[in-house]
Amino acid sequence: MAETVQSQIQRSFDQNLVEGSQSASTASEFYSLLDAVDSEFIADQFDIGTYTNKHDFENHLKVGIFEGINPSDSLAELAEKTAVHDQLEEMAASTFSRHTNDRDYRAVVRLFFELLHSPQLYHQRAVQRKRLESLDRAVVAIDGANLTLTRSVAVPSELHDDEPIAKIKPGDRGLKFNLAARVDGHAKGLLGVSVTAGETREPTQFDHLQDDVEVFADLDSPIRVFDRGYLDYDRFCALKERKEEFVCLLQSDSRVDVLDSLQDIDITDEAGTRHVRDDLIELAETGETFRRIVFEDVDGEEIAYLTTLSPEEYDPVDVMNIYTLRTLIEILFRELKQYTNIENFHSQSVNGVLFELFCTLIGYVLVEWFRHCHPLRGGVPEAFRLIRTRWNQSQRAYG
């Protein structure tokens, strides 16, 4: 039977689609999300390239991202890679070092946040599979970690950039890296970042991360989860007053007055019998009522949770499961430290370190986007391995 015109068109379309997908390299697919952001406009906003006809900010950015997700032992090695890796224009080691230290790191911060607010990532967050099927709200985790520096970094004077007033040495506490991330879905979605001196306590950065989270249009009344490092009774009261719901761990020796017992039950399964108490309490002398859930495991160890979630909507196990999602931000920290250069910067200035750090964060976002577009078995480790080993090769379907 003769082939119909419609089937001929469809066959031709399918063939072109296959050929197109084969011609696209892994590198071009990895960088594809960058098209959602106007990097040249951002460069102009921060006076990058003011005195040159071509400021090659886009290539500088791509090289920084590449180094973030595929670290080199030296800038000389990175320069050699730029000569042979697809999507990168060759860049000398001295050029990368000079640009990274001199160009305003805030340009990369701006690009990072504009990327997080791109329509593509809004759509990704909307369609991703939920980790808790019964949960119909977003869950945002907030946490911090110290980044150890492998070389000394000069801290400039606020009046004279060329006059360092101090140095952060490898033996010091490095930098404090605070993150807010959406953790209720299949992908860990970065939402906010703050970087401070290593001795800074996490609670001081909580409000900055809150500001980052609140501007996301797709986050309608998220549940916040955080650990004891953010213990602050005044903050708990402020969150409740603003009707912003949260779950966090409560210290076992916290002063509370039990106002009402909601549940006092045993849960028995193959692991043994665990005891759960669910109470309404007044926290210290705040005058505010919260809900406390105390979970006693089979060995008699107690874990106390403080929350504003309604007992009518969320039973004790729901609350504990929601808090458990916080472990995903710990996994995110571990992945950044294990697979990127997040603690092995080449720069010796604070500006350069922050430039490299946010390039690395952009790289991590691009890896997650790559995984979304090309589902892989093996998760994040496999995605990093594939991107590194098949960088110049044509893309195909994975799974």
mmCIF file of C-alpha atoms in Angstrom:
data_model
loop_
_atom_site.group_PDB
_atom_site.id
_atom_site.type_symbol
_atom_site.label_atom_id
_atom_site.label_comp_id
_atom_site.label_asym_id
_atom_site.label_seq_id
_atom_site.Cartn_x
_atom_site.Cartn_y
_atom_site.Cartn_z
ATOM 1 C CA MET A 1 0.000 0.000 0.000
ATOM 2 C CA ALA A 2 1.340 3.419 -0.970
ATOM 3 C CA GLU A 3 2.479 5.612 1.882
ATOM 4 C CA THR A 4 0.089 8.502 2.570
ATOM 5 C CA VAL A 5 1.253 12.116 2.437
ATOM 6 C CA GLN A 6 0.523 12.498 6.163
ATOM 7 C CA SER A 7 2.645 9.469 7.079
ATOM 8 C CA GLN A 8 5.469 10.739 4.837
ATOM 9 C CA ILE A 9 5.416 14.103 6.633
ATOM 10 C CA GLN A 10 5.349 12.403 10.028
ATOM 11 C CA ARG A 11 8.234 10.090 9.079
ATOM 12 C CA SER A 12 10.267 13.044 7.810
ATOM 13 C CA PHE A 13 9.534 14.991 11.016
ATOM 14 C CA ASP A 14 10.551 12.046 13.188
ATOM 15 C CA GLN A 15 13.750 11.588 11.196
ATOM 16 C CA ASN A 16 14.652 15.277 11.516
ATOM 17 C CA LEU A 17 13.938 15.119 15.233
ATOM 18 C CA VAL A 18 16.278 12.147 15.632
ATOM 19 C CA GLU A 19 18.987 13.813 13.560
ATOM 20 C CA GLY A 20 18.592 17.043 15.539
ATOM 21 C CA SER A 21 18.843 15.260 18.852
ATOM 22 C CA GLN A 22 21.917 13.386 17.636
ATOM 23 C CA SER A 23 23.645 16.621 16.560
ATOM 24 C CA ALA A 24 23.122 18.283 19.947
ATOM 25 C CA SER A 25 26.064 17.606 22.232
ATOM 26 C CA THR A 26 25.768 16.904 25.916
ATOM 27 C CA ALA A 27 27.469 20.270 26.508
ATOM 28 C CA SER A 28 24.876 22.217 24.512
ATOM 29 C CA GLU A 29 22.053 20.420 26.324
ATOM 30 C CA PHE A 30 23.696 21.137 29.667
ATOM 31 C CA TYR A 31 23.966 24.874 28.949
ATOM 32 C CA SER A 32 20.545 25.148 27.268
ATOM 33 C CA LEU A 33 18.800 26.675 30.291
ATOM 34 C CA LEU A 34 21.187 29.650 30.213
ATOM 35 C CA ASP A 35 19.257 30.889 27.170
ATOM 36 C CA ALA A 36 16.465 31.810 29.603
ATOM 37 C CA VAL A 37 18.623 34.619 31.014
ATOM 38 C CA ASP A 38 20.151 37.614 29.224
ATOM 39 C CA SER A 39 23.740 37.392 30.451
ATOM 40 C CA GLU A 40 24.910 40.265 28.235
ATOM 41 C CA PHE A 41 22.339 42.637 29.727
ATOM 42 C CA ILE A 42 23.395 41.613 33.240
ATOM 43 C CA ALA A 43 27.046 42.196 32.320
ATOM 44 C CA ASP A 44 26.197 45.733 31.210
ATOM 45 C CA GLN A 45 24.343 46.369 34.480
ATOM 46 C CA PHE A 46 27.564 45.669 36.398
ATOM 47 C CA ASP A 47 29.889 47.527 34.009
ATOM 48 C CA ILE A 48 31.561 44.349 32.809
ATOM 49 C CA GLY A 49 33.372 45.084 29.555
ATOM 50 C CA THR A 50 32.887 48.858 29.719
ATOM 51 C CA TYR A 51 36.296 49.475 28.190
ATOM 52 C CA THR A 52 36.344 46.660 25.633
ATOM 53 C CA ASN A 53 34.362 46.010 22.480
ATOM 54 C CA LYS A 54 33.772 42.400 23.454
ATOM 55 C CA HIS A 55 33.698 41.469 27.109
ATOM 56 C CA ASP A 56 33.128 37.678 26.592
ATOM 57 C CA PHE A 57 31.142 37.493 29.834
ATOM 58 C CA GLU A 58 29.078 34.598 28.507
ATOM 59 C CA ASN A 59 32.163 32.505 27.809
ATOM 60 C CA HIS A 60 33.701 33.477 31.157
ATOM 61 C CA LEU A 61 30.471 32.388 32.828
ATOM 62 C CA LYS A 62 30.400 29.071 30.953
ATOM 63 C CA VAL A 63 34.015 28.353 31.856
ATOM 64 C CA GLY A 64 33.304 29.139 35.522
ATOM 65 C CA ILE A 65 30.270 26.845 35.498
ATOM 66 C CA PHE A 66 32.249 24.096 33.760
ATOM 67 C CA GLU A 67 34.999 24.355 36.375
ATOM 68 C CA GLY A 68 32.366 24.214 39.109
ATOM 69 C CA ILE A 69 30.960 20.866 37.989
ATOM 70 C CA ASN A 70 34.190 19.401 36.576
ATOM 71 C CA PRO A 71 36.973 20.732 38.839
ATOM 72 C CA SER A 72 40.578 21.050 37.663
ATOM 73 C CA ASP A 73 43.691 20.751 39.804
ATOM 74 C CA SER A 74 45.026 24.029 38.439
ATOM 75 C CA LEU A 75 44.072 26.948 36.217
ATOM 76 C CA ALA A 76 46.578 25.686 33.658
ATOM 77 C CA GLU A 77 44.617 22.432 33.439
ATOM 78 C CA LEU A 78 41.368 24.404 33.119
ATOM 79 C CA ALA A 79 42.866 26.437 30.270
ATOM 80 C CA GLU A 80 43.761 23.217 28.439
ATOM 81 C CA LYS A 81 40.196 21.971 28.868
ATOM 82 C CA THR A 82 38.714 25.135 27.359
ATOM 83 C CA ALA A 83 40.648 24.441 24.172
ATOM 84 C CA VAL A 84 39.064 21.020 23.583
ATOM 85 C CA HIS A 85 35.630 21.101 25.225
ATOM 86 C CA ASP A 86 32.505 21.939 23.250
ATOM 87 C CA GLN A 87 30.647 25.220 23.956
ATOM 88 C CA LEU A 88 33.765 26.822 25.482
ATOM 89 C CA GLU A 89 36.065 29.335 23.814
ATOM 90 C CA GLU A 90 39.715 28.952 24.740
ATOM 91 C CA MET A 91 40.621 31.035 27.785
ATOM 92 C CA ALA A 92 44.124 31.413 29.199
ATOM 93 C CA ALA A 93 44.659 30.703 32.881
ATOM 94 C CA SER A 94 45.739 34.293 33.533
ATOM 95 C CA THR A 95 42.653 35.654 31.760
ATOM 96 C CA PHE A 96 40.280 33.508 33.822
ATOM 97 C CA SER A 97 42.065 34.496 37.033
ATOM 98 C CA ARG A 98 42.025 38.215 36.207
ATOM 99 C CA HIS A 99 38.373 38.285 35.140
ATOM 100 C CA THR A 100 37.205 36.207 38.096
ATOM 101 C CA ASN A 101 38.943 38.406 40.644
ATOM 102 C CA ASP A 102 38.114 41.739 38.973
ATOM 103 C CA ARG A 103 34.566 41.301 37.668
ATOM 104 C CA ASP A 104 31.794 42.063 40.138
ATOM 105 C CA TYR A 105 30.589 38.748 41.590
ATOM 106 C CA ARG A 106 27.101 40.253 41.987
ATOM 107 C CA ALA A 107 26.593 39.821 38.241
ATOM 108 C CA VAL A 108 26.743 36.049 38.726
ATOM 109 C CA VAL A 109 24.462 36.299 41.775
ATOM 110 C CA ARG A 110 21.931 38.230 39.669
ATOM 111 C CA LEU A 111 22.116 35.648 36.903
ATOM 112 C CA PHE A 112 21.732 32.813 39.415
ATOM 113 C CA PHE A 113 18.529 34.238 40.863
ATOM 114 C CA GLU A 114 17.085 35.163 37.474
ATOM 115 C CA LEU A 115 17.717 31.582 36.416
ATOM 116 C CA LEU A 116 15.827 30.291 39.474
ATOM 117 C CA HIS A 117 12.878 32.475 38.436
ATOM 118 C CA SER A 118 12.910 31.360 34.799
ATOM 119 C CA PRO A 119 9.640 29.986 33.343
ATOM 120 C CA GLN A 120 11.356 26.656 32.720
ATOM 121 C CA LEU A 121 12.158 26.090 36.398
ATOM 122 C CA TYR A 122 8.730 27.320 37.489
ATOM 123 C CA HIS A 123 7.249 24.667 35.202
ATOM 124 C CA GLN A 124 9.672 22.007 36.461
ATOM 125 C CA ARG A 125 8.639 22.652 40.069
ATOM 126 C CA ALA A 126 4.959 22.544 39.101
ATOM 127 C CA VAL A 127 5.043 19.149 37.375
ATOM 128 C CA GLN A 128 7.533 17.240 39.504
ATOM 129 C CA ARG A 129 6.453 14.236 41.504
ATOM 130 C CA LYS A 130 5.775 14.793 45.210
ATOM 131 C CA ARG A 131 7.788 12.854 47.767
ATOM 132 C CA LEU A 132 4.764 12.692 50.099
ATOM 133 C CA GLU A 133 1.699 11.938 47.992
ATOM 134 C CA SER A 134 -0.721 13.263 50.605
ATOM 135 C CA LEU A 135 1.066 16.620 50.851
ATOM 136 C CA ASP A 136 -0.441 19.421 48.768
ATOM 137 C CA ARG A 137 1.880 22.224 49.947
ATOM 138 C CA ALA A 138 5.475 23.111 49.240
ATOM 139 C CA VAL A 139 8.090 22.397 51.910
ATOM 140 C CA VAL A 140 11.107 24.699 52.203
ATOM 141 C CA ALA A 141 14.178 23.619 54.184
ATOM 142 C CA ILE A 142 16.709 26.088 55.573
ATOM 143 C CA ASP A 143 20.174 25.036 56.695
ATOM 144 C CA GLY A 144 23.804 26.114 56.786
ATOM 145 C CA ALA A 145 27.249 24.577 56.522
ATOM 146 C CA ASN A 146 30.840 25.742 56.745
ATOM 147 C CA LEU A 147 32.973 25.768 53.603
ATOM 148 C CA THR A 148 36.650 25.064 54.219
ATOM 149 C CA LEU A 149 39.004 27.134 52.079
ATOM 150 C CA THR A 150 42.073 25.430 50.597
ATOM 151 C CA ARG A 151 44.045 28.678 50.145
ATOM 152 C CA SER A 152 44.197 32.069 51.846
ATOM 153 C CA VAL A 153 41.649 34.648 50.668
ATOM 154 C CA ALA A 154 42.209 38.394 50.993
ATOM 155 C CA VAL A 155 39.411 40.482 52.513
ATOM 156 C CA PRO A 156 39.480 43.985 50.975
ATOM 157 C CA SER A 157 38.965 47.297 52.723
ATOM 158 C CA GLU A 158 35.549 48.847 52.161
ATOM 159 C CA LEU A 159 37.269 52.124 51.238
ATOM 160 C CA HIS A 160 40.115 50.779 49.099
ATOM 161 C CA ASP A 161 39.538 47.543 47.221
ATOM 162 C CA ASP A 162 43.250 47.125 46.508
ATOM 163 C CA GLU A 163 44.160 47.216 50.201
ATOM 164 C CA PRO A 164 43.335 43.947 52.001
ATOM 165 C CA ILE A 165 42.571 44.400 55.683
ATOM 166 C CA ALA A 166 42.630 40.713 56.601
ATOM 167 C CA LYS A 167 43.019 37.197 55.282
ATOM 168 C CA ILE A 168 40.885 34.108 55.721
ATOM 169 C CA LYS A 169 43.399 31.298 56.038
ATOM 170 C CA PRO A 170 42.851 27.572 55.375
ATOM 171 C CA GLY A 171 43.012 26.846 59.095
ATOM 172 C CA ASP A 172 40.238 29.347 59.863
ATOM 173 C CA ARG A 173 36.525 28.565 59.787
ATOM 174 C CA GLY A 174 36.234 29.494 56.121
ATOM 175 C CA LEU A 175 32.848 30.685 54.922
ATOM 176 C CA LYS A 176 29.356 30.041 56.231
ATOM 177 C CA PHE A 177 27.110 28.845 53.423
ATOM 178 C CA ASN A 178 23.370 29.126 54.109
ATOM 179 C CA LEU A 179 20.728 27.688 51.783
ATOM 180 C CA ALA A 180 16.973 27.630 51.366
ATOM 181 C CA ALA A 181 15.712 24.831 49.132
ATOM 182 C CA ARG A 182 12.397 23.337 48.147
ATOM 183 C CA VAL A 183 12.411 19.691 49.254
ATOM 184 C CA ASP A 184 8.887 18.334 48.756
ATOM 185 C CA GLY A 185 9.433 17.294 45.140
ATOM 186 C CA HIS A 186 11.630 14.831 43.293
ATOM 187 C CA ALA A 187 14.230 17.524 42.544
ATOM 188 C CA LYS A 188 15.919 19.610 45.225
ATOM 189 C CA GLY A 189 15.153 23.178 44.152
ATOM 190 C CA LEU A 190 17.484 25.955 45.307
ATOM 191 C CA LEU A 191 15.573 29.076 46.364
ATOM 192 C CA GLY A 192 17.940 31.257 48.356
ATOM 193 C CA VAL A 193 21.614 31.589 49.296
ATOM 194 C CA SER A 194 23.628 33.711 51.684
ATOM 195 C CA VAL A 195 27.382 33.588 52.258
ATOM 196 C CA THR A 196 29.034 35.083 55.330
ATOM 197 C CA ALA A 197 32.160 34.749 57.433
ATOM 198 C CA GLY A 198 32.618 31.265 58.888
ATOM 199 C CA GLU A 199 31.918 32.264 62.491
ATOM 200 C CA THR A 200 28.496 33.725 61.630
ATOM 201 C CA ARG A 201 25.634 31.900 63.346
ATOM 202 C CA GLU A 202 22.829 30.546 61.165
ATOM 203 C CA PRO A 203 19.931 32.429 62.837
ATOM 204 C CA THR A 204 21.265 35.798 61.636
ATOM 205 C CA GLN A 205 20.793 34.663 58.028
ATOM 206 C CA PHE A 206 17.294 33.245 58.455
ATOM 207 C CA ASP A 207 15.517 36.472 57.535
ATOM 208 C CA HIS A 208 17.669 36.964 54.428
ATOM 209 C CA LEU A 209 16.749 33.498 53.214
ATOM 210 C CA GLN A 210 13.105 34.164 54.051
ATOM 211 C CA ASP A 211 13.208 37.210 51.779
ATOM 212 C CA ASP A 212 14.617 35.084 48.943
ATOM 213 C CA VAL A 213 11.853 32.489 49.359
ATOM 214 C CA GLU A 214 8.960 34.930 49.560
ATOM 215 C CA VAL A 215 9.456 36.311 46.044
ATOM 216 C CA PHE A 216 8.733 32.982 44.337
ATOM 217 C CA ALA A 217 5.289 33.253 42.786
ATOM 218 C CA ASP A 218 4.737 29.486 42.841
ATOM 219 C CA LEU A 219 5.306 29.136 46.593
ATOM 220 C CA ASP A 220 1.907 29.687 48.147
ATOM 221 C CA SER A 221 2.062 29.261 51.925
ATOM 222 C CA PRO A 222 4.993 26.826 52.129
ATOM 223 C CA ILE A 223 5.825 24.836 55.262
ATOM 224 C CA ARG A 224 9.294 25.682 56.576
ATOM 225 C CA VAL A 225 11.527 23.068 58.185
ATOM 226 C CA PHE A 226 14.794 23.757 60.023
ATOM 227 C CA ASP A 227 16.910 22.274 62.784
ATOM 228 C CA ARG A 228 17.978 23.390 66.272
ATOM 229 C CA GLY A 229 20.616 25.701 64.797
ATOM 230 C CA TYR A 230 17.828 28.179 64.100
ATOM 231 C CA LEU A 231 16.352 28.023 67.612
ATOM 232 C CA ASP A 232 14.886 31.441 68.367
ATOM 233 C CA TYR A 233 11.685 31.823 70.398
ATOM 234 C CA ASP A 234 11.025 35.357 69.128
ATOM 235 C CA ARG A 235 11.299 34.096 65.561
ATOM 236 C CA PHE A 236 8.855 31.279 66.296
ATOM 237 C CA CYS A 237 6.349 33.821 67.609
ATOM 238 C CA ALA A 238 6.892 36.122 64.621
ATOM 239 C CA LEU A 239 6.340 33.264 62.174
ATOM 240 C CA LYS A 240 3.143 32.286 63.936
ATOM 241 C CA GLU A 241 1.902 35.865 63.980
ATOM 242 C CA ARG A 242 2.456 36.052 60.201
ATOM 243 C CA LYS A 243 0.677 32.681 59.825
ATOM 244 C CA GLU A 244 3.822 31.133 58.330
ATOM 245 C CA GLU A 245 3.802 27.490 59.334
ATOM 246 C CA PHE A 246 6.899 25.545 60.292
ATOM 247 C CA VAL A 247 8.284 22.358 61.821
ATOM 248 C CA CYS A 248 11.574 22.279 63.715
ATOM 249 C CA LEU A 249 13.317 20.276 66.373
ATOM 250 C CA LEU A 250 12.941 21.451 69.965
ATOM 251 C CA GLN A 251 15.561 20.945 72.624
ATOM 252 C CA SER A 252 14.541 18.310 75.141
ATOM 253 C CA ASP A 253 15.166 20.639 78.095
ATOM 254 C CA SER A 254 13.143 23.558 76.705
ATOM 255 C CA ARG A 255 10.849 25.203 79.256
ATOM 256 C CA VAL A 256 7.234 24.589 78.285
ATOM 257 C CA ASP A 257 3.829 24.535 79.949
ATOM 258 C CA VAL A 258 1.538 21.771 78.689
ATOM 259 C CA LEU A 259 -1.918 23.276 78.079
ATOM 260 C CA ASP A 260 -3.687 20.265 76.596
ATOM 261 C CA SER A 261 -2.904 16.682 75.617
ATOM 262 C CA LEU A 262 -4.083 15.931 72.066
ATOM 263 C CA GLN A 263 -2.820 12.360 71.733
ATOM 264 C CA ASP A 264 -0.809 9.871 73.748
ATOM 265 C CA ILE A 265 -0.406 6.700 71.725
ATOM 266 C CA ASP A 266 1.835 3.702 71.003
ATOM 267 C CA ILE A 267 2.813 2.750 67.469
ATOM 268 C CA THR A 268 3.777 -0.901 67.003
ATOM 269 C CA ASP A 269 5.244 -2.515 63.900
ATOM 270 C CA GLU A 270 8.025 -4.954 62.999
ATOM 271 C CA ALA A 271 10.618 -2.515 64.379
ATOM 272 C CA GLY A 272 9.033 -2.499 67.826
ATOM 273 C CA THR A 273 6.843 -0.158 69.845
ATOM 274 C CA ARG A 274 7.311 3.614 69.781
ATOM 275 C CA HIS A 275 5.509 6.157 71.946
ATOM 276 C CA VAL A 276 4.115 9.451 70.638
ATOM 277 C CA ARG A 277 2.796 12.401 72.663
ATOM 278 C CA ASP A 278 1.025 15.287 70.951
ATOM 279 C CA ASP A 279 0.449 18.358 73.157
ATOM 280 C CA LEU A 280 -0.533 21.987 72.975
ATOM 281 C CA ILE A 281 2.058 23.977 74.879
ATOM 282 C CA GLU A 282 3.079 27.471 75.841
ATOM 283 C CA LEU A 283 6.732 27.942 75.010
ATOM 284 C CA ALA A 284 8.678 29.378 77.955
ATOM 285 C CA GLU A 285 7.224 32.807 78.731
ATOM 286 C CA THR A 286 6.315 33.809 75.196
ATOM 287 C CA GLY A 287 2.582 33.658 75.868
ATOM 288 C CA GLU A 288 2.175 31.901 72.491
ATOM 289 C CA THR A 289 0.608 28.486 71.997
ATOM 290 C CA PHE A 290 2.409 25.920 69.859
ATOM 291 C CA ARG A 291 2.111 22.225 69.194
ATOM 292 C CA ARG A 292 4.782 19.854 70.488
ATOM 293 C CA ILE A 293 5.145 16.261 69.328
ATOM 294 C CA VAL A 294 7.455 13.979 71.292
ATOM 295 C CA PHE A 295 8.533 10.756 69.621
ATOM 296 C CA GLU A 296 10.135 8.065 71.782
ATOM 297 C CA ASP A 297 11.927 5.358 69.804
ATOM 298 C CA VAL A 298 12.302 1.689 70.715
ATOM 299 C CA ASP A 299 15.460 2.498 72.722
ATOM 300 C CA GLY A 300 13.740 5.157 74.799
ATOM 301 C CA GLU A 301 15.437 8.107 73.020
ATOM 302 C CA GLU A 302 13.142 11.125 72.602
ATOM 303 C CA ILE A 303 12.899 13.575 69.714
ATOM 304 C CA ALA A 304 10.713 16.661 70.205
ATOM 305 C CA TYR A 305 9.176 18.591 67.282
ATOM 306 C CA LEU A 306 7.739 22.099 67.518
ATOM 307 C CA THR A 307 5.152 23.108 64.926
ATOM 308 C CA THR A 308 2.286 25.415 64.070
ATOM 309 C CA LEU A 309 0.603 22.837 61.806
ATOM 310 C CA SER A 310 -3.007 22.121 62.724
ATOM 311 C CA PRO A 311 -3.677 18.754 64.435
ATOM 312 C CA GLU A 312 -6.935 18.536 62.463
ATOM 313 C CA GLU A 313 -5.011 18.533 59.159
ATOM 314 C CA TYR A 314 -1.708 16.910 60.117
ATOM 315 C CA ASP A 315 -1.427 14.001 62.533
ATOM 316 C CA PRO A 316 1.866 13.400 64.413
ATOM 317 C CA VAL A 317 3.251 11.030 61.787
ATOM 318 C CA ASP A 318 2.507 13.600 59.051
ATOM 319 C CA VAL A 319 4.461 16.231 60.974
ATOM 320 C CA MET A 320 7.439 13.924 61.471
ATOM 321 C CA ASN A 321 7.406 12.910 57.790
ATOM 322 C CA ILE A 322 7.364 16.566 56.736
ATOM 323 C CA TYR A 323 10.341 17.306 58.952
ATOM 324 C CA THR A 324 12.169 14.297 57.532
ATOM 325 C CA LEU A 325 12.166 16.052 54.136
ATOM 326 C CA ARG A 326 14.763 18.403 55.629
ATOM 327 C CA THR A 327 17.374 15.676 55.130
ATOM 328 C CA LEU A 328 17.267 16.488 51.404
ATOM 329 C CA ILE A 329 19.029 19.804 52.017
ATOM 330 C CA GLU A 330 21.754 17.887 53.858
ATOM 331 C CA ILE A 331 22.038 15.639 50.783
ATOM 332 C CA LEU A 332 22.285 18.786 48.648
ATOM 333 C CA PHE A 333 25.192 20.053 50.761
ATOM 334 C CA ARG A 334 26.870 16.652 50.496
ATOM 335 C CA GLU A 335 26.459 16.546 46.713
ATOM 336 C CA LEU A 336 27.897 20.042 46.343
ATOM 337 C CA LYS A 337 30.930 19.134 48.445
ATOM 338 C CA GLN A 338 31.438 15.750 46.786
ATOM 339 C CA TYR A 339 30.884 16.536 43.099
ATOM 340 C CA THR A 340 31.747 20.237 42.670
ATOM 341 C CA ASN A 341 34.577 22.640 43.538
ATOM 342 C CA ILE A 342 32.517 24.311 46.290
ATOM 343 C CA GLU A 343 35.488 24.089 48.683
ATOM 344 C CA ASN A 344 38.375 24.221 46.224
ATOM 345 C CA PHE A 345 38.396 27.696 44.695
ATOM 346 C CA HIS A 346 41.280 29.012 42.599
ATOM 347 C CA SER A 347 40.755 32.681 43.515
ATOM 348 C CA GLN A 348 42.551 34.452 46.337
ATOM 349 C CA SER A 349 40.112 37.329 46.749
ATOM 350 C CA VAL A 350 36.649 37.337 48.318
ATOM 351 C CA ASN A 351 35.166 38.653 45.062
ATOM 352 C CA GLY A 352 36.785 35.853 43.078
ATOM 353 C CA VAL A 353 35.707 33.156 45.538
ATOM 354 C CA LEU A 354 32.095 34.369 45.437
ATOM 355 C CA PHE A 355 32.231 34.549 41.632
ATOM 356 C CA GLU A 356 33.356 30.907 41.503
ATOM 357 C CA LEU A 357 30.905 29.821 44.195
ATOM 358 C CA PHE A 358 27.847 31.175 42.388
ATOM 359 C CA CYS A 359 29.088 29.765 39.073
ATOM 360 C CA THR A 360 29.168 26.400 40.839
ATOM 361 C CA LEU A 361 25.627 26.855 42.139
ATOM 362 C CA ILE A 362 24.463 27.687 38.613
ATOM 363 C CA GLY A 363 26.212 24.526 37.455
ATOM 364 C CA TYR A 364 24.340 22.469 40.037
ATOM 365 C CA VAL A 365 21.021 23.974 38.860
ATOM 366 C CA LEU A 366 21.941 23.099 35.264
ATOM 367 C CA VAL A 367 22.735 19.511 36.298
ATOM 368 C CA GLU A 368 19.279 19.208 37.897
ATOM 369 C CA TRP A 369 17.707 20.709 34.758
ATOM 370 C CA PHE A 370 19.648 18.226 32.616
ATOM 371 C CA ARG A 371 18.278 15.399 34.765
ATOM 372 C CA HIS A 372 14.761 16.780 34.312
ATOM 373 C CA CYS A 373 15.121 16.887 30.509
ATOM 374 C CA HIS A 374 16.989 13.566 30.290
ATOM 375 C CA PRO A 375 15.854 11.245 33.112
ATOM 376 C CA LEU A 376 18.672 9.030 34.298
ATOM 377 C CA ARG A 377 19.033 6.010 36.476
ATOM 378 C CA GLY A 378 21.588 6.712 39.166
ATOM 379 C CA GLY A 379 20.471 10.196 40.160
ATOM 380 C CA VAL A 380 22.845 13.124 40.649
ATOM 381 C CA PRO A 381 26.082 11.043 40.703
ATOM 382 C CA GLU A 382 25.251 9.503 37.333
ATOM 383 C CA ALA A 383 24.321 12.899 35.885
ATOM 384 C CA PHE A 384 27.690 14.377 36.879
ATOM 385 C CA ARG A 385 29.520 11.330 35.488
ATOM 386 C CA LEU A 386 27.664 11.431 32.182
ATOM 387 C CA ILE A 387 28.065 15.190 31.694
ATOM 388 C CA ARG A 388 31.796 14.961 32.347
ATOM 389 C CA THR A 389 32.501 11.877 30.223
ATOM 390 C CA ARG A 390 30.159 12.629 27.286
ATOM 391 C CA TRP A 391 30.628 16.403 27.165
ATOM 392 C CA ASN A 392 31.612 16.557 23.475
ATOM 393 C CA GLN A 393 29.470 13.642 22.339
ATOM 394 C CA SER A 394 26.057 13.819 20.723
ATOM 395 C CA GLN A 395 23.088 13.492 22.998
ATOM 396 C CA ARG A 396 20.772 10.485 23.052
ATOM 397 C CA ALA A 397 17.945 9.189 25.194
ATOM 398 C CA TYR A 398 18.949 7.935 28.628
ATOM 399 C CA GLY A 399 17.064 5.980 31.265
#
